Coordinates of C-alpha atoms and ligand atoms in Angstrom, one line a residue:
X1 CA 0.1 0.0 0.0
X2 CA 1.2 3.4 -0.7
X3 CA 1.6 5.1 2.7
X4 CA 1.5 8.4 1.3
X5 CA -2.1 7.9 0.2
X6 CA -3.3 7.1 4.0
X7 CA -5.3 9.8 5.1
X8 CA -6.7 11.0 8.4
X9 CA -10.6 11.0 8.7
X10 CA -10.4 15.0 8.7
X11 CA -8.5 15.0 5.5
X12 CA -10.7 12.6 4.0
X13 CA -13.5 14.9 4.9
X14 CA -11.5 17.7 3.7
X15 CA -11.0 19.5 6.8
X16 CA -8.7 19.6 9.6
X17 CA -9.2 16.9 12.2
X18 CA -10.4 18.1 15.8
X19 CA -9.6 16.5 18.9
X20 CA -11.2 16.3 22.5
X21 CA -10.0 19.1 24.9
X22 CA -9.4 16.5 27.6
X23 CA -7.5 13.4 28.2
X24 CA -8.6 10.3 29.9
X25 CA -7.7 9.7 33.8
X26 CA -10.1 6.7 34.8
X27 CA -11.5 3.9 32.4
X28 CA -14.6 1.9 32.9
X29 CA -14.0 -1.9 31.2
X30 CA -16.7 -2.7 28.5
X31 CA -17.9 -6.2 28.1
X32 CA -19.4 -7.9 25.0
X33 CA -21.5 -10.9 25.1
X34 CA -22.0 -13.4 22.2
X35 CA -24.6 -13.2 19.6
X36 CA -26.7 -16.2 21.3
X37 CA -26.6 -14.4 24.7
X38 CA -27.6 -11.1 23.0
X39 CA -30.8 -13.0 21.3
X40 CA -31.8 -14.2 24.9
X41 CA -31.2 -10.6 26.4
X42 CA -33.2 -9.3 24.0
X43 CA -36.2 -11.5 24.0
X44 CA -36.3 -11.5 27.7
X45 CA -36.5 -7.5 27.2
X46 CA -39.3 -7.6 25.0
X47 CA -37.3 -6.3 22.0
X48 CA -37.4 -2.9 23.9
X49 CA -33.8 -1.7 24.3
X50 CA -35.0 0.4 27.6
X51 CA -35.5 -3.1 29.3
X52 CA -32.1 -4.3 28.7
X53 CA -29.8 -4.6 31.4
X54 CA -26.8 -2.5 30.9
X55 CA -24.3 -5.4 31.7
X56 CA -25.5 -6.8 28.4
X57 CA -24.8 -3.7 26.3
X58 CA -21.3 -3.2 24.6
X59 CA -21.7 0.4 23.6
X60 CA -24.5 2.3 24.9
X61 CA -26.0 5.0 22.8
X62 CA -29.6 4.6 24.2
X63 CA -29.4 8.3 25.5
X64 CA -27.0 11.2 26.3
X65 CA -29.0 11.6 29.3
X66 CA -27.0 11.5 32.5
X67 CA -24.5 9.0 30.6
X68 CA -21.6 11.6 30.2
X69 CA -18.3 11.7 32.1
X70 CA -17.7 14.0 34.5
X71 CA -14.4 16.1 34.9
X72 CA -12.0 15.8 37.7
X73 CA -13.1 19.3 38.7
X74 CA -16.8 18.0 39.1
X75 CA -15.7 15.4 41.0
X76 CA -13.6 17.3 43.2
X77 CA -16.9 19.3 43.8
X78 CA -18.9 16.2 44.8
X79 CA -16.5 16.3 47.7
X80 CA -17.5 19.9 48.6
X81 CA -21.0 18.8 49.0
X82 CA -22.8 20.9 51.9
X83 CA -25.7 18.5 52.8
X84 CA -27.6 20.9 54.9
X85 CA -31.3 20.6 54.4
X86 CA -31.6 24.4 53.9
X87 CA -29.4 27.2 52.5
X88 CA -26.8 24.8 51.2
X89 CA -23.7 26.5 49.9
X90 CA -23.7 24.5 46.7
X91 CA -27.3 25.9 46.0
X92 CA -26.0 29.5 45.8
X93 CA -23.2 28.2 43.6
X94 CA -25.8 26.7 41.2
X95 CA -28.0 29.9 41.2
X96 CA -24.9 31.8 40.5
X97 CA -23.9 29.8 37.6
X98 CA -27.3 30.0 36.2
X99 CA -27.7 33.6 36.6
X100 CA -23.9 34.3 34.9
X101 CA -24.4 31.6 32.0
X102 CA -28.3 31.6 31.2
X103 CA -29.0 35.2 32.7
X104 CA -32.1 34.6 34.4
X105 CA -33.3 36.1 37.8
X106 CA -34.8 33.3 39.9
X107 CA -33.6 29.6 39.8
X108 CA -35.0 26.5 41.4
X109 CA -33.0 23.0 41.5
X110 CA -35.3 20.1 40.5
X111 CA -34.2 16.5 40.6
X112 CA -34.3 16.4 36.5
X113 CA -35.9 17.9 33.7
X114 CA -39.4 16.4 34.0
X115 CA -39.4 17.7 37.8
X116 CA -38.9 21.2 36.3
X117 CA -41.6 20.5 33.5
X118 CA -44.1 19.6 36.2
X119 CA -43.8 22.6 38.1
X120 CA -44.0 25.2 35.0
X121 CA -46.7 23.4 33.7
X122 CA -48.9 23.3 36.7
X123 CA -48.0 27.1 37.5
X124 CA -48.7 28.5 34.1
X125 CA -51.3 26.3 32.3
X126 CA -55.0 26.6 32.9
X127 CA -57.2 23.6 31.8
X128 CA -58.0 23.8 28.2
X129 CA -55.3 26.4 27.5
X130 CA -53.3 25.7 24.1
X131 CA -49.5 25.2 24.5
X132 CA -47.7 25.7 20.9
X133 CA -44.2 24.2 20.8
X134 CA -41.5 23.6 18.2
X135 CA -42.3 19.9 17.9
X136 CA -43.3 17.7 20.9
X137 CA -40.9 16.1 23.6
X138 CA -42.2 13.1 25.4
X139 CA -42.3 14.3 28.9
X140 CA -42.6 17.9 28.2
X141 CA -46.0 17.2 26.3
X142 CA -47.1 14.9 29.0
X143 CA -46.8 17.1 31.7
X144 CA -48.5 20.1 29.5
X145 CA -51.5 17.6 28.8
X146 CA -51.3 16.5 32.7
X147 CA -52.2 20.1 33.8
X148 CA -54.9 20.4 31.2
X149 CA -53.1 22.0 28.2
X150 CA -53.5 20.9 24.7
X151 CA -50.2 20.9 22.6
X152 CA -49.8 22.2 19.2
X153 CA -47.1 21.5 17.1
X154 CA -46.0 24.9 15.3
X155 CA -42.6 23.8 13.9
X156 CA -41.6 24.4 10.4
X157 CA -42.5 22.1 8.0
X158 CA -39.2 21.1 7.1
X159 CA -38.4 19.5 10.5
X160 CA -40.8 16.6 9.5
X161 CA -38.9 15.9 6.6
X162 CA -35.5 13.9 7.3
X163 CA -34.1 14.7 3.9
X164 CA -34.5 18.4 4.3
X165 CA -31.1 20.4 4.7
X166 CA -32.8 23.4 6.2
X167 CA -30.0 24.7 8.4
X168 CA -32.5 25.5 11.3
X169 CA -35.2 22.9 11.2
X170 CA -36.2 23.7 14.9
X171 CA -37.8 27.0 13.8
X172 CA -41.1 28.0 14.7
X173 CA -43.5 28.6 11.9
X174 CA -44.5 32.1 12.8
X175 CA -47.6 31.8 10.5
X176 CA -49.1 28.6 11.9
X177 CA -48.6 30.3 15.4
X178 CA -50.4 33.4 14.3
X179 CA -53.5 31.3 13.0
X180 CA -53.5 29.7 16.3
X181 CA -53.5 33.0 18.1
X182 CA -56.0 34.2 15.9
X183 CA -58.4 31.3 15.9
X184 CA -58.2 30.7 19.8
X185 CA -57.5 34.1 21.1
X186 CA -54.1 35.0 23.2
X187 CA -55.7 34.5 26.2
X188 CA -56.3 30.8 25.5
X189 CA -52.6 30.3 24.8
X190 CA -50.6 29.3 28.0
X191 CA -47.1 30.1 26.7
X192 CA -45.0 29.4 23.7
X193 CA -42.9 26.2 24.6
X194 CA -39.7 26.4 22.6
X195 CA -36.9 23.8 22.5
X196 CA -33.4 24.4 21.6
X197 CA -32.1 22.1 20.0
X198 CA -35.2 20.0 19.0
X199 CA -34.6 16.4 20.2
X200 CA -37.6 14.7 18.3
X201 CA -36.7 16.4 14.9
X202 CA -33.2 15.1 15.2
X203 CA -31.2 17.6 17.5
X204 CA -32.1 20.2 15.1
X205 CA -31.5 24.1 16.1
X206 CA -33.5 27.4 16.3
X207 CA -31.8 30.4 14.9
X208 CA -31.5 33.5 16.7
X209 CA -33.6 35.5 13.9
X210 CA -36.6 33.2 14.4
X211 CA -36.5 33.5 18.1
X212 CA -36.5 37.4 17.6
X213 CA -39.3 37.3 15.1
X214 CA -41.2 35.2 17.6
X215 CA -40.5 37.5 20.8
X216 CA -41.8 40.3 18.6
X217 CA -45.0 38.4 17.8
X218 CA -45.5 37.1 21.2
X219 CA -44.8 40.6 22.5
X220 CA -47.6 41.7 20.5
X221 CA -50.0 39.4 21.7
X222 CA -48.8 39.4 25.6
X223 CA -47.6 35.6 25.4
X224 CA -44.4 34.3 27.2
X225 CA -41.8 32.1 26.0
X226 CA -40.5 29.4 28.1
X227 CA -37.4 27.5 26.8
X228 CA -36.4 24.0 27.2
X229 CA -32.7 24.6 27.5
X230 CA -31.7 21.2 27.8
X231 CA -29.3 21.0 24.4
X232 CA -29.2 24.8 24.3
X233 CA -25.3 25.2 24.4
X234 CA -25.4 22.8 21.3
X235 CA -28.0 25.1 19.7
X236 CA -25.6 28.2 20.2
X237 CA -22.8 26.3 18.2
X238 CA -25.1 26.0 15.3
X239 CA -25.9 29.5 15.5
X240 CA -22.0 30.4 15.8
X241 CA -21.6 28.3 12.6
X242 CA -24.5 29.0 10.4
X243 CA -26.1 32.4 11.3
X244 CA -24.8 35.5 9.8
X245 CA -23.0 37.9 12.5
X246 CA -22.5 35.2 15.1
X247 CA -19.2 33.6 13.8
X248 CA -17.0 36.0 16.1
X249 CA -19.1 35.5 19.3
X250 CA -18.5 32.7 21.7
X251 CA -20.8 29.9 22.9
X252 CA -21.2 31.5 26.2
X253 CA -22.2 35.0 24.7
X254 CA -24.8 33.3 22.2
X255 CA -26.6 31.3 24.9
X256 CA -27.0 34.2 27.0
X257 CA -28.4 36.5 24.1
X258 CA -30.7 33.6 23.3
X259 CA -32.0 33.2 26.7
X260 CA -32.4 37.0 27.0
X261 CA -35.2 36.9 24.6
X262 CA -37.3 34.3 26.5
X263 CA -39.0 34.5 30.0
X264 CA -37.8 31.5 31.6
X265 CA -36.2 28.1 31.1
X266 CA -36.1 24.5 32.3
X267 CA -33.5 22.1 31.9
X268 CA -32.4 18.5 32.2
X269 CA -29.0 19.0 33.8
X270 CA -28.0 15.5 32.6
X271 CA -27.4 16.7 29.0
X272 CA -25.5 20.1 28.4
X273 CA -24.5 20.6 32.2
X274 CA -22.6 17.4 32.3
X275 CA -24.0 15.9 35.3
X276 CA -25.4 12.2 36.1
X277 CA -28.6 13.8 37.9
X278 CA -30.1 17.1 38.2
X279 CA -32.4 19.8 36.7
X280 CA -33.4 23.1 37.0
X281 CA -36.2 25.9 36.5
X282 CA -35.5 29.4 36.3
X283 CA -37.8 32.6 35.5
X284 CA -37.6 36.2 35.4
X285 CA -40.9 37.1 36.9
X286 CA -41.2 37.8 40.6
X287 CA -45.0 36.6 41.0
X288 CA -44.6 33.3 39.2
X289 CA -41.3 32.6 41.2
X290 CA -43.2 33.1 44.2
X291 CA -45.7 30.6 42.8
X292 CA -43.0 28.1 41.7
X293 CA -40.8 28.3 44.8
X294 CA -44.1 27.1 46.7
X295 CA -44.8 24.3 44.4
X296 CA -41.6 22.9 44.4
X297 CA -41.6 22.1 48.1
X298 CA -44.6 19.8 47.2
X299 CA -43.0 17.9 44.5
X300 CA -39.2 18.1 44.8
X301 CA -38.1 19.4 48.0
X302 CA -37.1 22.8 49.8
X303 CA -36.2 25.5 47.3
X304 CA -32.5 25.3 48.1
X305 CA -32.3 21.7 47.0
X306 CA -35.2 20.6 44.8
X307 CA -34.7 17.0 45.2
X308 CA -30.9 16.8 44.8
X309 CA -28.1 16.4 47.1
X310 CA -25.6 19.3 47.7
X311 CA -23.0 17.5 46.0
X312 CA -25.1 17.0 42.8
X313 CA -25.8 20.6 42.8
X314 CA -22.2 21.6 43.2
X315 CA -21.2 19.2 40.1
X316 CA -24.1 21.1 38.0
X317 CA -22.6 24.4 38.9
X318 CA -19.2 23.4 37.5
X319 CA -20.5 21.6 34.8
X320 CA -22.3 24.5 33.5
X321 CA -19.1 26.6 33.4
X322 CA -17.5 23.7 31.4
X323 CA -20.2 22.9 28.9
X324 CA -20.2 26.6 27.4
X325 CA -16.4 26.4 26.6
X326 CA -16.2 26.5 22.7
X327 CA -13.7 23.7 22.4
X328 CA -16.0 21.4 24.5
X329 CA -18.9 21.7 22.2
X330 CA -17.0 21.8 19.1
X331 CA -15.7 18.4 20.0
X332 CA -19.0 17.1 21.3
X333 CA -20.9 17.9 18.2
X334 CA -17.8 17.0 16.0
X335 CA -17.9 13.5 17.3
X336 CA -21.7 13.2 16.2
X337 CA -20.8 14.5 12.9
X338 CA -17.9 12.3 12.7
X339 CA -20.3 9.2 13.0
X340 CA -22.7 11.1 10.4
X341 CA -20.3 11.5 7.8
X342 CA -19.6 7.8 7.9
X343 CA -23.0 6.7 7.5
X344 CA -23.8 9.3 4.9
X345 CA -20.7 8.4 2.8
X346 CA -22.1 4.7 2.8
X347 CA -25.6 6.0 1.6
X348 CA -27.3 4.9 4.7
X349 CA -30.5 7.2 5.3
X350 CA -30.1 9.3 8.3
X351 CA -31.8 12.8 9.3
X352 CA -29.9 15.7 7.8
X353 CA -28.2 17.9 8.7
X354 CA -26.7 16.0 11.6
X355 CA -27.9 17.7 14.8
X356 CA -26.4 18.2 17.9
X357 CA -26.6 15.0 20.3
X358 CA -27.4 12.0 17.9
X359 CA -27.6 10.4 14.6
X360 CA -31.2 9.5 13.7
X361 CA -31.5 6.6 11.5
X362 CA -34.2 7.0 9.2
X363 CA -36.1 3.8 9.7
X364 CA -38.9 4.4 6.7
X365 CA -36.1 4.4 4.1
X366 CA -33.9 1.7 5.9
X367 CA -36.8 -0.7 5.9
X368 CA -39.3 0.5 3.3
X369 CA -40.9 -3.1 3.4
X370 CA -42.0 -2.6 7.1
X371 CA -45.2 -0.6 7.6
X372 CA -45.3 2.0 10.5
X373 CA -47.8 -0.1 12.6
X374 CA -45.0 -2.7 12.7
X375 CA -42.6 -0.4 14.3
X376 CA -39.6 -0.3 11.9
X377 CA -37.6 2.1 14.1
X378 CA -38.0 -0.3 17.2
X379 CA -37.1 -3.2 14.9
X380 CA -34.0 -1.3 13.8
X381 CA -32.9 -0.8 17.4
X382 CA -33.5 -4.5 18.0
X383 CA -31.3 -5.5 15.0
X384 CA -28.5 -3.3 16.0
X385 CA -28.2 -4.6 19.4
X386 CA -28.3 -8.2 18.1
X387 CA -25.5 -7.4 15.4
X388 CA -23.2 -5.8 17.9
X389 CA -24.5 -5.0 21.3
X390 CA -25.1 -1.4 20.4
X391 CA -27.8 0.1 22.4
X392 CA -29.9 2.7 20.6
X393 CA -33.6 3.7 21.0
X394 CA -36.8 4.0 19.0
X395 CA -38.2 7.6 18.2
X396 CA -41.2 6.9 16.0
X397 CA -44.9 5.6 16.5
X398 CA -44.2 3.9 19.9
X399 CA -42.6 6.9 21.4
X400 CA -45.3 9.3 20.0
X401 CA -48.2 7.2 21.9
X402 CA -51.6 7.9 21.6
X403 CA -53.8 11.2 21.3
X404 CA -55.0 11.8 24.8
X405 CA -58.7 12.7 23.6
X406 CA -59.4 10.0 20.9
X407 CA -56.8 7.5 22.1
X408 CA -55.7 7.0 18.6
X409 CA -52.2 6.3 17.7
X410 CA -50.2 9.4 17.0
X411 CA -48.7 8.6 13.6
X412 CA -45.4 10.8 13.3
X413 CA -44.0 11.5 10.3
X414 CA -40.5 11.0 11.5
X415 CA -40.0 7.0 12.1
X416 CA -36.3 7.2 13.7
X417 CA -33.8 5.0 15.6
X418 CA -31.5 7.2 17.7
X419 CA -27.9 6.6 18.2
X420 CA -27.3 9.1 20.9
X421 CA -23.8 10.1 21.8
X422 CA -22.9 10.4 25.6
X423 CA -20.7 13.1 26.2
X424 CA -17.0 12.8 26.9
X425 CA -17.1 9.0 26.9
X426 CA -16.6 7.0 23.7
X427 CA -13.7 7.7 21.3
X428 CA -13.4 7.7 17.5
X429 CA -12.7 4.0 17.2
X430 CA -16.0 3.3 18.9
X431 CA -17.8 5.6 16.4
X432 CA -16.0 3.3 13.6
X433 CA -17.6 0.2 15.0
X434 CA -20.9 1.7 15.3
X435 CA -21.0 2.8 11.7
X436 CA -19.8 -0.5 10.6
X437 CA -22.5 -2.5 12.6
X438 CA -25.3 0.1 10.9
X439 CA -23.7 -1.0 7.7
X440 CA -24.0 -4.7 8.5
X441 CA -27.7 -4.4 9.4
X442 CA -28.4 -2.0 6.3
X443 CA -26.8 -5.1 4.1
X444 CA -29.4 -7.5 5.6
X445 CA -32.2 -5.0 5.7
X446 CA -34.6 -6.8 2.9
X447 CA -34.7 -10.2 5.3
X448 CA -35.8 -8.1 8.3
X449 CA -39.3 -8.3 9.7
X450 CA -41.2 -6.1 11.9
X451 CA -42.7 -6.3 15.7
X452 CA -46.0 -6.4 17.3
X453 CA -46.6 -4.8 20.6
X454 CA -47.8 -7.2 23.2
X455 CA -47.8 -4.8 26.2
X456 CA -48.7 -1.2 26.3
X457 CA -48.5 0.9 29.4
X458 CA -50.8 3.9 29.8
X459 CA -48.0 6.6 30.2
X460 CA -44.8 7.2 28.3
X461 CA -45.4 4.0 26.7
X462 CA -42.0 3.4 24.9
X463 CA -40.0 3.1 28.2
X464 CA -41.8 -0.1 29.2
X465 CA -44.0 -1.4 26.2
X466 CA -42.9 -5.2 25.1
X467 CA -42.9 -6.6 21.6
X468 CA -42.7 -9.7 19.8
X469 CA -41.4 -10.4 16.3
X470 CA -43.7 -10.8 13.6
Ligands
PLP501 C1 -35.7 18.0 25.2 C2 -35.7 17.4 26.6 N1 -36.6 18.0 27.4 C3 -36.6 17.5 28.6 C4 -36.2 16.2 29.1 C5 -36.7 15.6 30.4 O1 -35.5 15.4 31.2 P1 -35.2 14.6 32.2 O2 -35.0 13.2 31.8 O3 -33.9 14.9 33.0 O4 -36.3 14.2 33.1 C6 -35.4 15.5 28.2 C7 -34.8 14.1 28.4 O5 -34.4 13.3 27.4 C8 -35.2 16.1 26.9 O6 -34.4 15.4 25.9

């Protein structure tokens, strides 16, 4: 072989290679079981990757939620936990970090993102009110519905098209929103539920211009905007790269500017904030804060711990500052893109452009012979596990659940299997292995059969549903 022809992956992609801004200090061994053992494990798990034991998984791409690696500084912070019931110093460090980097006035810790979703939904939704949002998220929509709200999808149409290369597929379609306000009246809109980036659309970002226009429209009608800031740091990178006027601004500056156009935010700290558990809710309005501070005691804990140990709040406060470093975000999203580039080169159908936290395999194009009622994305996740012990998850008809009024299945346009990359955990070689396994099951796709659901839980069914092969 002519050695002068050997190229790094960066050179092959016609760019300079990037590298992680950290080195490894501690490792956790991985274990790969045999194909026969995987068959048994998957069958016992009812073909649902959420029901697998993690010891039976080789590379775990189920989620980026709480699965990241903390830094040595965060682990040091754990030792500085002030486990007082009230007024822990770690709470004040967390409050200060949220104020510094996200810019909101009042902060409440919660045990994780859905705890914050519950509080904001209960505090601001009156039964029967509409909650327009840029695509639904499973737990977010459920809390909105449990508070009596009616979710309405007002994302741009391109978000539902896996092949559209729109640079900001998370944008709100302002005409759809305006039509809803006109039809129902602004008093019947609880708030706009804005997510940056949009998980269910494939980790797709919202542009600053879209947010500014949304702010102008909502101001006209006296409607608040609350932000799901779970992956907003990643959204800031896309703004920096793709939006005019932002290439010279830091991630931290963009994040703060973005949040400055909203009235409050909630977060699952298990993603951007680089912790294994934790969340928070932050608002600017004094009166609303009083209400939330009262509610948090009922569901989470006193307002200075909200269901978290002091040490967890300290790790999150440190994680917030680490997460907004430009080199961190670039390498985090860079690793996701690296995997995406390999798959695109091999003509494997994925959602494009590649988003911030995951590669979404397009199960409709992967398995065109499997109808949506036979769970093509669930099937894909099962096949990937059988091939190599890689755990992914379904984001399609099983995740979409049923209409809360009619009981009919939601039938989402997007039928996806998500390969979610934990932060600071896996290497480029792991990504190569994942890509090779996807290619292997793609080559066998015509022989693959779908699934039928044999057990369906009432809430968030995708977590615990069971399936059988057809
Ligand atoms: C966009 C988004 N919002 C909210 C949540 C809920 O957060 P948690 O899992 O911490 O309850 C998640 C978690 O996956 C998420 O991805």
